[in-house]
GROMACS .gro file of N, CA and C in nm:
model
  486
    1UNK      N    1  -3.734   0.009  -5.675
    1UNK     CA    2  -3.647   0.109  -5.723
    1UNK      C    3  -3.581   0.184  -5.607
    2UNK      N    4  -3.658   0.236  -5.514
    2UNK     CA    5  -3.604   0.299  -5.397
    2UNK      C    6  -3.596   0.200  -5.284
    3UNK      N    7  -3.477   0.203  -5.217
    3UNK     CA    8  -3.465   0.118  -5.101
    3UNK      C    9  -3.518   0.192  -4.984
    4UNK      N   10  -3.608   0.136  -4.916
    4UNK     CA   11  -3.653   0.193  -4.796
    4UNK      C   12  -3.575   0.142  -4.677
    5UNK      N   13  -3.534   0.234  -4.584
    5UNK     CA   14  -3.452   0.184  -4.474
    5UNK      C   15  -3.533   0.083  -4.390
    6UNK      N   16  -3.463  -0.004  -4.340
    6UNK     CA   17  -3.528  -0.108  -4.253
    6UNK      C   18  -3.551  -0.039  -4.122
    7UNK      N   19  -3.646  -0.097  -4.041
    7UNK     CA   20  -3.674  -0.039  -3.912
    7UNK      C   21  -3.549  -0.028  -3.826
    8UNK      N   22  -3.459  -0.121  -3.845
    8UNK     CA   23  -3.334  -0.121  -3.768
    8UNK      C   24  -3.249  -0.003  -3.800
    9UNK      N   25  -3.232   0.033  -3.931
    9UNK     CA   26  -3.153   0.141  -3.974
    9UNK      C   27  -3.212   0.275  -3.934
   10UNK      N   28  -3.351   0.286  -3.936
   10UNK     CA   29  -3.416   0.410  -3.892
   10UNK      C   30  -3.392   0.434  -3.745
   11UNK      N   31  -3.381   0.336  -3.661
   11UNK     CA   32  -3.364   0.354  -3.517
   11UNK      C   33  -3.222   0.396  -3.480
   12UNK      N   34  -3.126   0.374  -3.573
   12UNK     CA   35  -2.987   0.403  -3.543
   12UNK      C   36  -2.955   0.552  -3.543
   13UNK      N   37  -3.020   0.633  -3.623
   13UNK     CA   38  -2.994   0.777  -3.629
   13UNK      C   39  -3.030   0.847  -3.502
   14UNK      N   40  -3.152   0.827  -3.443
   14UNK     CA   41  -3.184   0.889  -3.317
   14UNK      C   42  -3.094   0.841  -3.204
   15UNK      N   43  -3.052   0.718  -3.204
   15UNK     CA   44  -2.962   0.665  -3.101
   15UNK      C   45  -2.828   0.736  -3.107
   16UNK      N   46  -2.777   0.759  -3.227
   16UNK     CA   47  -2.650   0.829  -3.245
   16UNK      C   48  -2.660   0.971  -3.193
   17UNK      N   49  -2.777   1.038  -3.217
   17UNK     CA   50  -2.798   1.173  -3.170
   17UNK      C   51  -2.800   1.176  -3.016
   18UNK      N   52  -2.866   1.085  -2.953
   18UNK     CA   53  -2.868   1.081  -2.807
   18UNK      C   54  -2.731   1.059  -2.750
   19UNK      N   55  -2.650   0.971  -2.811
   19UNK     CA   56  -2.515   0.946  -2.764
   19UNK      C   57  -2.428   1.069  -2.780
   20UNK      N   58  -2.440   1.144  -2.889
   20UNK     CA   59  -2.365   1.268  -2.906
   20UNK      C   60  -2.405   1.374  -2.805
   21UNK      N   61  -2.532   1.379  -2.774
   21UNK     CA   62  -2.578   1.479  -2.674
   21UNK      C   63  -2.520   1.444  -2.536
   22UNK      N   64  -2.524   1.316  -2.498
   22UNK     CA   65  -2.465   1.274  -2.371
   22UNK      C   66  -2.315   1.301  -2.363
   23UNK      N   67  -2.242   1.269  -2.468
   23UNK     CA   68  -2.099   1.302  -2.473
   23UNK      C   69  -2.071   1.450  -2.457
   24UNK      N   70  -2.152   1.532  -2.529
   24UNK     CA   71  -2.140   1.678  -2.516
   24UNK      C   72  -2.161   1.725  -2.371
   25UNK      N   73  -2.261   1.672  -2.303
   25UNK     CA   74  -2.288   1.711  -2.165
   25UNK      C   75  -2.177   1.661  -2.073
   26UNK      N   76  -2.126   1.542  -2.097
   26UNK     CA   77  -2.017   1.493  -2.014
   26UNK      C   78  -1.894   1.578  -2.027
   27UNK      N   79  -1.855   1.617  -2.155
   27UNK     CA   80  -1.742   1.705  -2.169
   27UNK      C   81  -1.762   1.840  -2.113
   28UNK      N   82  -1.883   1.894  -2.119
   28UNK     CA   83  -1.910   2.024  -2.058
   28UNK      C   84  -1.893   2.017  -1.906
   29UNK      N   85  -1.941   1.908  -1.844
   29UNK     CA   86  -1.924   1.889  -1.699
   29UNK      C   87  -1.779   1.886  -1.658
   30UNK      N   88  -1.698   1.814  -1.735
   30UNK     CA   89  -1.558   1.799  -1.704
   30UNK      C   90  -1.484   1.936  -1.720
   31UNK      N   91  -1.515   2.010  -1.823
   31UNK     CA   92  -1.448   2.139  -1.848
   31UNK      C   93  -1.491   2.235  -1.745
   32UNK      N   94  -1.623   2.247  -1.707
   32UNK     CA   95  -1.665   2.344  -1.607
   32UNK      C   96  -1.608   2.303  -1.468
   33UNK      N   97  -1.596   2.177  -1.440
   33UNK     CA   98  -1.532   2.134  -1.313
   33UNK      C   99  -1.391   2.177  -1.305
   34UNK      N  100  -1.318   2.167  -1.414
   34UNK     CA  101  -1.177   2.205  -1.416
   34UNK      C  102  -1.163   2.354  -1.402
   35UNK      N  103  -1.250   2.434  -1.462
   35UNK     CA  104  -1.243   2.577  -1.451
   35UNK      C  105  -1.279   2.620  -1.310
   36UNK      N  106  -1.379   2.560  -1.246
   36UNK     CA  107  -1.422   2.600  -1.115
   36UNK      C  108  -1.316   2.563  -1.006
   37UNK      N  109  -1.246   2.452  -1.019
   37UNK     CA  110  -1.147   2.413  -0.922
   37UNK      C  111  -1.010   2.471  -0.945
   38UNK      N  112  -0.988   2.530  -1.064
   38UNK     CA  113  -0.857   2.583  -1.097
   38UNK      C  114  -0.828   2.721  -1.045
   39UNK      N  115  -0.916   2.777  -0.961
   39UNK     CA  116  -0.907   2.915  -0.915
   39UNK      C  117  -0.779   2.949  -0.844
   40UNK      N  118  -0.745   2.886  -0.736
   40UNK     CA  119  -0.621   2.921  -0.663
   40UNK      C  120  -0.554   2.798  -0.611
   41UNK      N  121  -0.442   2.765  -0.672
   41UNK     CA  122  -0.375   2.647  -0.633
   41UNK      C  123  -0.292   2.670  -0.511
   42UNK      N  124  -0.287   2.571  -0.419
   42UNK     CA  125  -0.213   2.588  -0.295
   42UNK      C  126  -0.082   2.511  -0.297
   43UNK      N  127  -0.033   2.484  -0.182
   43UNK     CA  128   0.098   2.415  -0.164
   43UNK      C  129   0.104   2.282  -0.243
   44UNK      N  130   0.003   2.200  -0.228
   44UNK     CA  131   0.006   2.069  -0.289
   44UNK      C  132  -0.066   2.061  -0.421
   45UNK      N  133  -0.098   2.175  -0.483
   45UNK     CA  134  -0.167   2.175  -0.611
   45UNK      C  135  -0.317   2.181  -0.588
   46UNK      N  136  -0.364   2.164  -0.467
   46UNK     CA  137  -0.507   2.168  -0.438
   46UNK      C  138  -0.552   2.312  -0.419
   47UNK      N  139  -0.671   2.328  -0.366
   47UNK     CA  140  -0.722   2.464  -0.338
   47UNK      C  141  -0.645   2.522  -0.217
   48UNK      N  142  -0.625   2.649  -0.222
   48UNK     CA  143  -0.567   2.723  -0.108
   48UNK      C  144  -0.667   2.720   0.007
   49UNK      N  145  -0.617   2.711   0.125
   49UNK     CA  146  -0.709   2.720   0.240
   49UNK      C  147  -0.770   2.856   0.257
   50UNK      N  148  -0.880   2.871   0.315
   50UNK     CA  149  -0.950   2.999   0.342
   50UNK      C  150  -0.982   3.002   0.490
   51UNK      N  151  -0.963   3.114   0.552
   51UNK     CA  152  -0.998   3.130   0.696
   51UNK      C  153  -1.044   3.268   0.722
   52UNK      N  154  -1.119   3.281   0.832
   52UNK     CA  155  -1.167   3.409   0.881
   52UNK      C  156  -1.085   3.444   1.007
   53UNK      N  157  -1.019   3.559   1.005
   53UNK     CA  158  -0.934   3.600   1.118
   53UNK      C  159  -0.980   3.735   1.169
   54UNK      N  160  -0.959   3.756   1.302
   54UNK     CA  161  -0.978   3.888   1.352
   54UNK      C  162  -0.849   3.930   1.416
   55UNK      N  163  -0.828   4.062   1.425
   55UNK     CA  164  -0.704   4.118   1.473
   55UNK      C  165  -0.733   4.215   1.586
   56UNK      N  166  -0.653   4.210   1.693
   56UNK     CA  167  -0.661   4.310   1.794
   56UNK      C  168  -0.520   4.363   1.818
   57UNK      N  169  -0.503   4.490   1.848
   57UNK     CA  170  -0.371   4.548   1.871
   57UNK      C  171  -0.377   4.608   2.014
   58UNK      N  172  -0.284   4.561   2.097
   58UNK     CA  173  -0.274   4.607   2.237
   58UNK      C  174  -0.127   4.655   2.257
   59UNK      N  175  -0.103   4.780   2.250
   59UNK     CA  176   0.037   4.832   2.248
   59UNK      C  177   0.110   4.787   2.126
   60UNK      N  178   0.215   4.708   2.145
   60UNK     CA  179   0.289   4.659   2.036
   60UNK      C  180   0.258   4.513   2.004
   61UNK      N  181   0.153   4.456   2.069
   61UNK     CA  182   0.120   4.314   2.052
   61UNK      C  183   0.005   4.301   1.951
   62UNK      N  184   0.031   4.216   1.851
   62UNK     CA  185  -0.077   4.188   1.748
   62UNK      C  186  -0.129   4.052   1.780
   63UNK      N  187  -0.261   4.044   1.803
   63UNK     CA  188  -0.319   3.912   1.835
   63UNK      C  189  -0.420   3.875   1.723
   64UNK      N  190  -0.398   3.766   1.658
   64UNK     CA  191  -0.490   3.717   1.555
   64UNK      C  192  -0.570   3.599   1.612
   65UNK      N  193  -0.700   3.601   1.593
   65UNK     CA  194  -0.786   3.492   1.631
   65UNK      C  195  -0.845   3.431   1.506
   66UNK      N  196  -0.829   3.295   1.500
   66UNK     CA  197  -0.888   3.219   1.388
   66UNK      C  198  -1.032   3.198   1.413
   67UNK      N  199  -1.119   3.263   1.341
   67UNK     CA  200  -1.262   3.270   1.371
   67UNK      C  201  -1.336   3.151   1.298
   68UNK      N  202  -1.276   3.097   1.196
   68UNK     CA  203  -1.348   2.989   1.124
   68UNK      C  204  -1.284   2.962   0.990
   69UNK      N  205  -1.328   2.858   0.923
   69UNK     CA  206  -1.272   2.821   0.794
   69UNK      C  207  -1.174   2.705   0.811
   70UNK      N  208  -1.084   2.694   0.721
   70UNK     CA  209  -0.989   2.586   0.719
   70UNK      C  210  -0.885   2.593   0.825
   71UNK      N  211  -0.841   2.480   0.873
   71UNK     CA  212  -0.720   2.478   0.961
   71UNK      C  213  -0.601   2.519   0.878
   72UNK      N  214  -0.513   2.596   0.937
   72UNK     CA  215  -0.396   2.648   0.865
   72UNK      C  216  -0.268   2.585   0.919
   73UNK      N  217  -0.184   2.538   0.830
   73UNK     CA  218  -0.053   2.491   0.862
   73UNK      C  219   0.043   2.614   0.870
   74UNK      N  220   0.079   2.657   0.988
   74UNK     CA  221   0.156   2.779   1.003
   74UNK      C  222   0.290   2.771   0.931
   75UNK      N  223   0.342   2.649   0.918
   75UNK     CA  224   0.471   2.635   0.849
   75UNK      C  225   0.464   2.673   0.700
   76UNK      N  226   0.344   2.676   0.647
   76UNK     CA  227   0.323   2.705   0.506
   76UNK      C  228   0.280   2.857   0.486
   77UNK      N  229   0.265   2.930   0.599
   77UNK     CA  230   0.211   3.064   0.584
   77UNK      C  231   0.316   3.166   0.572
   78UNK      N  232   0.281   3.278   0.514
   78UNK     CA  233   0.360   3.404   0.502
   78UNK      C  234   0.275   3.514   0.550
   79UNK      N  235   0.320   3.587   0.647
   79UNK     CA  236   0.243   3.701   0.701
   79UNK      C  237   0.306   3.828   0.651
   80UNK      N  238   0.220   3.925   0.613
   80UNK     CA  239   0.260   4.059   0.576
   80UNK      C  240   0.191   4.154   0.661
   81UNK      N  241   0.258   4.227   0.742
   81UNK     CA  242   0.200   4.326   0.835
   81UNK      C  243   0.230   4.471   0.779
   82UNK      N  244   0.121   4.550   0.775
   82UNK     CA  245   0.136   4.688   0.732
   82UNK      C  246   0.075   4.775   0.836
   83UNK      N  247   0.130   4.898   0.851
   83UNK     CA  248   0.081   5.003   0.941
   83UNK      C  249   0.049   5.122   0.855
   84UNK      N  250  -0.086   5.153   0.847
   84UNK     CA  251  -0.135   5.259   0.757
   84UNK      C  252  -0.087   5.236   0.619
   85UNK      N  253  -0.083   5.114   0.571
   85UNK     CA  254  -0.043   5.082   0.434
   85UNK      C  255   0.110   5.061   0.411
   86UNK      N  256   0.193   5.095   0.508
   86UNK     CA  257   0.336   5.077   0.494
   86UNK      C  258   0.378   4.945   0.558
   87UNK      N  259   0.446   4.856   0.483
   87UNK     CA  260   0.490   4.728   0.539
   87UNK      C  261   0.593   4.748   0.649
   88UNK      N  262   0.592   4.663   0.751
   88UNK     CA  263   0.696   4.661   0.851
   88UNK      C  264   0.829   4.629   0.775
   89UNK      N  265   0.933   4.691   0.829
   89UNK     CA  266   1.068   4.656   0.769
   89UNK      C  267   1.097   4.508   0.785
   90UNK      N  268   1.069   4.448   0.900
   90UNK     CA  269   1.090   4.306   0.923
   90UNK      C  270   0.952   4.242   0.939
   91UNK      N  271   0.928   4.136   0.868
   91UNK     CA  272   0.804   4.060   0.870
   91UNK      C  273   0.820   3.936   0.958
   92UNK      N  274   0.714   3.887   1.027
   92UNK     CA  275   0.730   3.769   1.114
   92UNK      C  276   0.738   3.641   1.033
   93UNK      N  277   0.851   3.569   1.041
   93UNK     CA  278   0.868   3.442   0.970
   93UNK      C  279   0.809   3.327   1.049
   94UNK      N  280   0.674   3.319   1.057
   94UNK     CA  281   0.608   3.219   1.139
   94UNK      C  282   0.636   3.077   1.092
   95UNK      N  283   0.642   2.981   1.178
   95UNK     CA  284   0.658   3.000   1.322
   95UNK      C  285   0.802   3.038   1.356
   96UNK      N  286   0.819   3.106   1.475
   96UNK     CA  287   0.953   3.140   1.518
   96UNK      C  288   0.953   3.150   1.672
   97UNK      N  289   1.067   3.162   1.733
   97UNK     CA  290   1.078   3.190   1.876
   97UNK      C  291   1.142   3.329   1.895
   98UNK      N  292   1.251   3.354   1.822
   98UNK     CA  293   1.317   3.479   1.831
   98UNK      C  294   1.366   3.523   1.695
   99UNK      N  295   1.329   3.641   1.654
   99UNK     CA  296   1.363   3.688   1.521
   99UNK      C  297   1.375   3.840   1.519
  100UNK      N  298   1.446   3.888   1.429
  100UNK     CA  299   1.472   4.033   1.418
  100UNK      C  300   1.341   4.112   1.400
  101UNK      N  301   1.318   4.215   1.473
  101UNK     CA  302   1.204   4.304   1.454
  101UNK      C  303   1.079   4.266   1.542
  102UNK      N  304   1.098   4.155   1.617
  102UNK     CA  305   0.987   4.108   1.703
  102UNK      C  306   1.037   4.063   1.839
  103UNK      N  307   0.945   4.081   1.941
  103UNK     CA  308   0.981   4.034   2.073
  103UNK      C  309   0.987   3.881   2.072
  104UNK      N  310   1.079   3.823   2.149
  104UNK     CA  311   1.084   3.681   2.159
  104UNK      C  312   0.959   3.617   2.223
  105UNK      N  313   0.929   3.495   2.182
  105UNK     CA  314   0.822   3.419   2.240
  105UNK      C  315   0.685   3.451   2.189
  106UNK      N  316   0.657   3.446   2.064
  106UNK     CA  317   0.523   3.465   2.020
  106UNK      C  318   0.432   3.356   2.075
  107UNK      N  319   0.302   3.382   2.079
  107UNK     CA  320   0.212   3.281   2.144
  107UNK      C  321   0.139   3.197   2.037
  108UNK      N  322   0.077   3.092   2.087
  108UNK     CA  323  -0.003   3.003   1.996
  108UNK      C  324   0.076   2.939   1.889
  109UNK      N  325   0.020   2.913   1.777
  109UNK     CA  326   0.091   2.841   1.669
  109UNK      C  327   0.199   2.923   1.600
  110UNK      N  328   0.213   3.046   1.633
  110UNK     CA  329   0.321   3.131   1.582
  110UNK      C  330   0.455   3.099   1.650
  111UNK      N  331   0.446   3.030   1.767
  111UNK     CA  332   0.559   2.991   1.843
  111UNK      C  333   0.615   2.860   1.782
  112UNK      N  334   0.745   2.853   1.752
  112UNK     CA  335   0.803   2.730   1.690
  112UNK      C  336   0.788   2.608   1.777
  113UNK      N  337   0.767   2.624   1.907
  113UNK     CA  338   0.757   2.507   1.999
  113UNK      C  339   0.608   2.458   2.001
  114UNK      N  340   0.517   2.523   1.942
  114UNK     CA  341   0.378   2.488   1.948
  114UNK      C  342   0.334   2.399   1.832
  115UNK      N  343   0.217   2.344   1.838
  115UNK     CA  344   0.163   2.269   1.728
  115UNK      C  345   0.137   2.367   1.612
  116UNK      N  346   0.188   2.339   1.492
  116UNK     CA  347   0.180   2.435   1.386
  116UNK      C  348   0.037   2.440   1.318
  117UNK      N  349  -0.056   2.352   1.363
  117UNK     CA  350  -0.189   2.357   1.304
  117UNK      C  351  -0.273   2.465   1.378
  118UNK      N  352  -0.321   2.563   1.302
  118UNK     CA  353  -0.398   2.673   1.357
  118UNK      C  354  -0.540   2.651   1.325
  119UNK      N  355  -0.622   2.625   1.425
  119UNK     CA  356  -0.763   2.593   1.400
  119UNK      C  357  -0.855   2.696   1.460
  120UNK      N  358  -0.982   2.691   1.417
  120UNK     CA  359  -1.084   2.788   1.465
  120UNK      C  360  -1.085   2.791   1.618
  121UNK      N  361  -1.090   2.912   1.666
  121UNK     CA  362  -1.092   2.930   1.812
  121UNK      C  363  -0.955   2.961   1.871
  122UNK      N  364  -0.848   2.933   1.805
  122UNK     CA  365  -0.713   2.952   1.856
  122UNK      C  366  -0.662   3.095   1.825
  123UNK      N  367  -0.585   3.148   1.918
  123UNK     CA  368  -0.524   3.279   1.896
  123UNK      C  369  -0.372   3.261   1.883
  124UNK      N  370  -0.313   3.355   1.810
  124UNK     CA  371  -0.168   3.360   1.792
  124UNK      C  372  -0.131   3.505   1.800
  125UNK      N  373  -0.014   3.531   1.868
  125UNK     CA  374   0.022   3.679   1.877
  125UNK      C  375   0.173   3.693   1.857
  126UNK      N  376   0.206   3.815   1.819
  126UNK     CA  377   0.346   3.852   1.807
  126UNK      C  378   0.363   3.996   1.863
  127UNK      N  379   0.476   4.020   1.925
  127UNK     CA  380   0.507   4.149   1.975
  127UNK      C  381   0.606   4.221   1.879
  128UNK      N  382   0.562   4.333   1.828
  128UNK     CA  383   0.648   4.411   1.737
  128UNK      C  384   0.752   4.480   1.817
  129UNK      N  385   0.883   4.459   1.791
  129UNK     CA  386   0.986   4.524   1.867
  129UNK      C  387   0.995   4.675   1.833
  130UNK      N  388   1.044   4.751   1.922
  130UNK     CA  389   1.061   4.895   1.899
  130UNK      C  390   1.157   4.927   1.787
  131UNK      N  391   1.237   4.831   1.749
  131UNK     CA  392   1.338   4.853   1.644
  131UNK      C  393   1.271   4.835   1.505
  132UNK      N  394   1.157   4.779   1.498
  132UNK     CA  395   1.091   4.760   1.371
  132UNK      C  396   1.021   4.888   1.327
  133UNK      N  397   1.015   4.913   1.200
  133UNK     CA  398   0.950   5.036   1.148
  133UNK      C  399   0.850   5.000   1.043
  134UNK      N  400   0.740   5.076   1.035
  134UNK     CA  401   0.705   5.191   1.114
  134UNK      C  402   0.661   5.148   1.251
  135UNK      N  403   0.680   5.237   1.349
  135UNK     CA  404   0.638   5.210   1.485
  135UNK      C  405   0.484   5.216   1.494
  136UNK      N  406   0.430   5.139   1.586
  136UNK     CA  407   0.282   5.143   1.607
  136UNK      C  408   0.246   5.262   1.689
  137UNK      N  409   0.180   5.360   1.635
  137UNK     CA  410   0.138   5.480   1.707
  137UNK      C  411  -0.017   5.475   1.715
  138UNK      N  412  -0.069   5.548   1.811
  138UNK     CA  413  -0.212   5.555   1.834
  138UNK      C  414  -0.287   5.600   1.711
  139UNK      N  415  -0.401   5.535   1.685
  139UNK     CA  416  -0.488   5.582   1.575
  139UNK      C  417  -0.449   5.522   1.437
  140UNK      N  418  -0.346   5.446   1.427
  140UNK     CA  419  -0.310   5.390   1.301
  140UNK      C  420  -0.381   5.258   1.273
  141UNK      N  421  -0.396   5.222   1.149
  141UNK     CA  422  -0.456   5.098   1.111
  141UNK      C  423  -0.348   4.993   1.082
  142UNK      N  424  -0.352   4.881   1.148
  142UNK     CA  425  -0.265   4.767   1.128
  142UNK      C  426  -0.344   4.666   1.053
  143UNK      N  427  -0.279   4.613   0.945
  143UNK     CA  428  -0.342   4.508   0.866
  143UNK      C  429  -0.246   4.393   0.859
  144UNK      N  430  -0.296   4.272   0.876
  144UNK     CA  431  -0.216   4.148   0.859
  144UNK      C  432  -0.280   4.072   0.748
  145UNK      N  433  -0.201   4.040   0.648
  145UNK     CA  434  -0.245   3.956   0.538
  145UNK      C  435  -0.167   3.825   0.554
  146UNK      N  436  -0.243   3.714   0.538
  146UNK     CA  437  -0.189   3.581   0.547
  146UNK      C  438  -0.193   3.511   0.411
  147UNK      N  439  -0.078   3.457   0.369
  147UNK     CA  440  -0.068   3.398   0.239
  147UNK      C  441  -0.018   3.255   0.251
  148UNK      N  442  -0.054   3.171   0.153
  148UNK     CA  443   0.006   3.042   0.124
  148UNK      C  444   0.062   3.060  -0.015
  149UNK      N  445   0.188   3.046  -0.028
  149UNK     CA  446   0.250   3.082  -0.159
  149UNK      C  447   0.208   3.227  -0.195
  150UNK      N  448   0.149   3.248  -0.308
  150UNK     CA  449   0.107   3.386  -0.344
  150UNK      C  450  -0.044   3.403  -0.331
  151UNK      N  451  -0.114   3.302  -0.275
  151UNK     CA  452  -0.258   3.308  -0.256
  151UNK      C  453  -0.291   3.368  -0.124
  152UNK      N  454  -0.379   3.474  -0.123
  152UNK     CA  455  -0.423   3.531   0.004
  152UNK      C  456  -0.524   3.437   0.070
  153UNK      N  457  -0.491   3.405   0.190
  153UNK     CA  458  -0.578   3.312   0.273
  153UNK      C  459  -0.673   3.391   0.361
  154UNK      N  460  -0.624   3.499   0.418
  154UNK     CA  461  -0.706   3.581   0.510
  154UNK      C  462  -0.648   3.714   0.527
  155UNK      N  463  -0.730   3.807   0.570
  155UNK     CA  464  -0.683   3.946   0.596
  155UNK      C  465  -0.759   4.003   0.711
  156UNK      N  466  -0.692   4.071   0.804
  156UNK     CA  467  -0.763   4.128   0.915
  156UNK      C  468  -0.696   4.262   0.950
  157UNK      N  469  -0.776   4.361   0.989
  157UNK     CA  470  -0.727   4.492   1.025
  157UNK      C  471  -0.785   4.543   1.155
  158UNK      N  472  -0.710   4.630   1.223
  158UNK     CA  473  -0.753   4.686   1.347
  158UNK      C  474  -0.679   4.818   1.367
  159UNK      N  475  -0.743   4.909   1.439
  159UNK     CA  476  -0.679   5.038   1.474
  159UNK      C  477  -0.609   5.024   1.602
  160UNK      N  478  -0.497   5.093   1.613
  160UNK     CA  479  -0.417   5.093   1.741
  160UNK      C  480  -0.490   5.181   1.837
  161UNK      N  481  -0.483   5.152   1.965
  161UNK     CA  482  -0.550   5.225   2.071
  161UNK      C  483  -0.470   5.352   2.107
  162UNK      N  484  -0.528   5.416   2.202
  162UNK     CA  485  -0.456   5.529   2.255
  162UNK      C  486  -0.531   5.658   2.256
   0.00000   0.00000   0.00000
């Protein structure tokens, strides 16, 4: 009167459950991987580079040292320099040789004649021209923010001497 499942049919239900659990874990791994890598897209759609920089200010010369992290393609960078929170009227369009608001001949990878790859241990400097505002006065804090597209790559600050 009652059909009893065969041993073969009874084994099918647990197998289906195991497959569903494995598919669920696989989907969860794919979704979490997409969320974790989708944080900050860079120039080519990948992750933005990250670097550690230090800044020193000597008179009107700003010297940045790449302390570690990713190598940076200077041709893809945008620098924003502020003095006590106020942006310079003219920002350095790295790499360059001569541009408005800055002394000619920046050093390191900021110079258009140099290798544009900026790696750990290398320094790059620019001289802020006296025609750029605000002027660098003693005791002020200079901050340089480095971006690729709209993603912040690094930031460094230093006080002017004097």
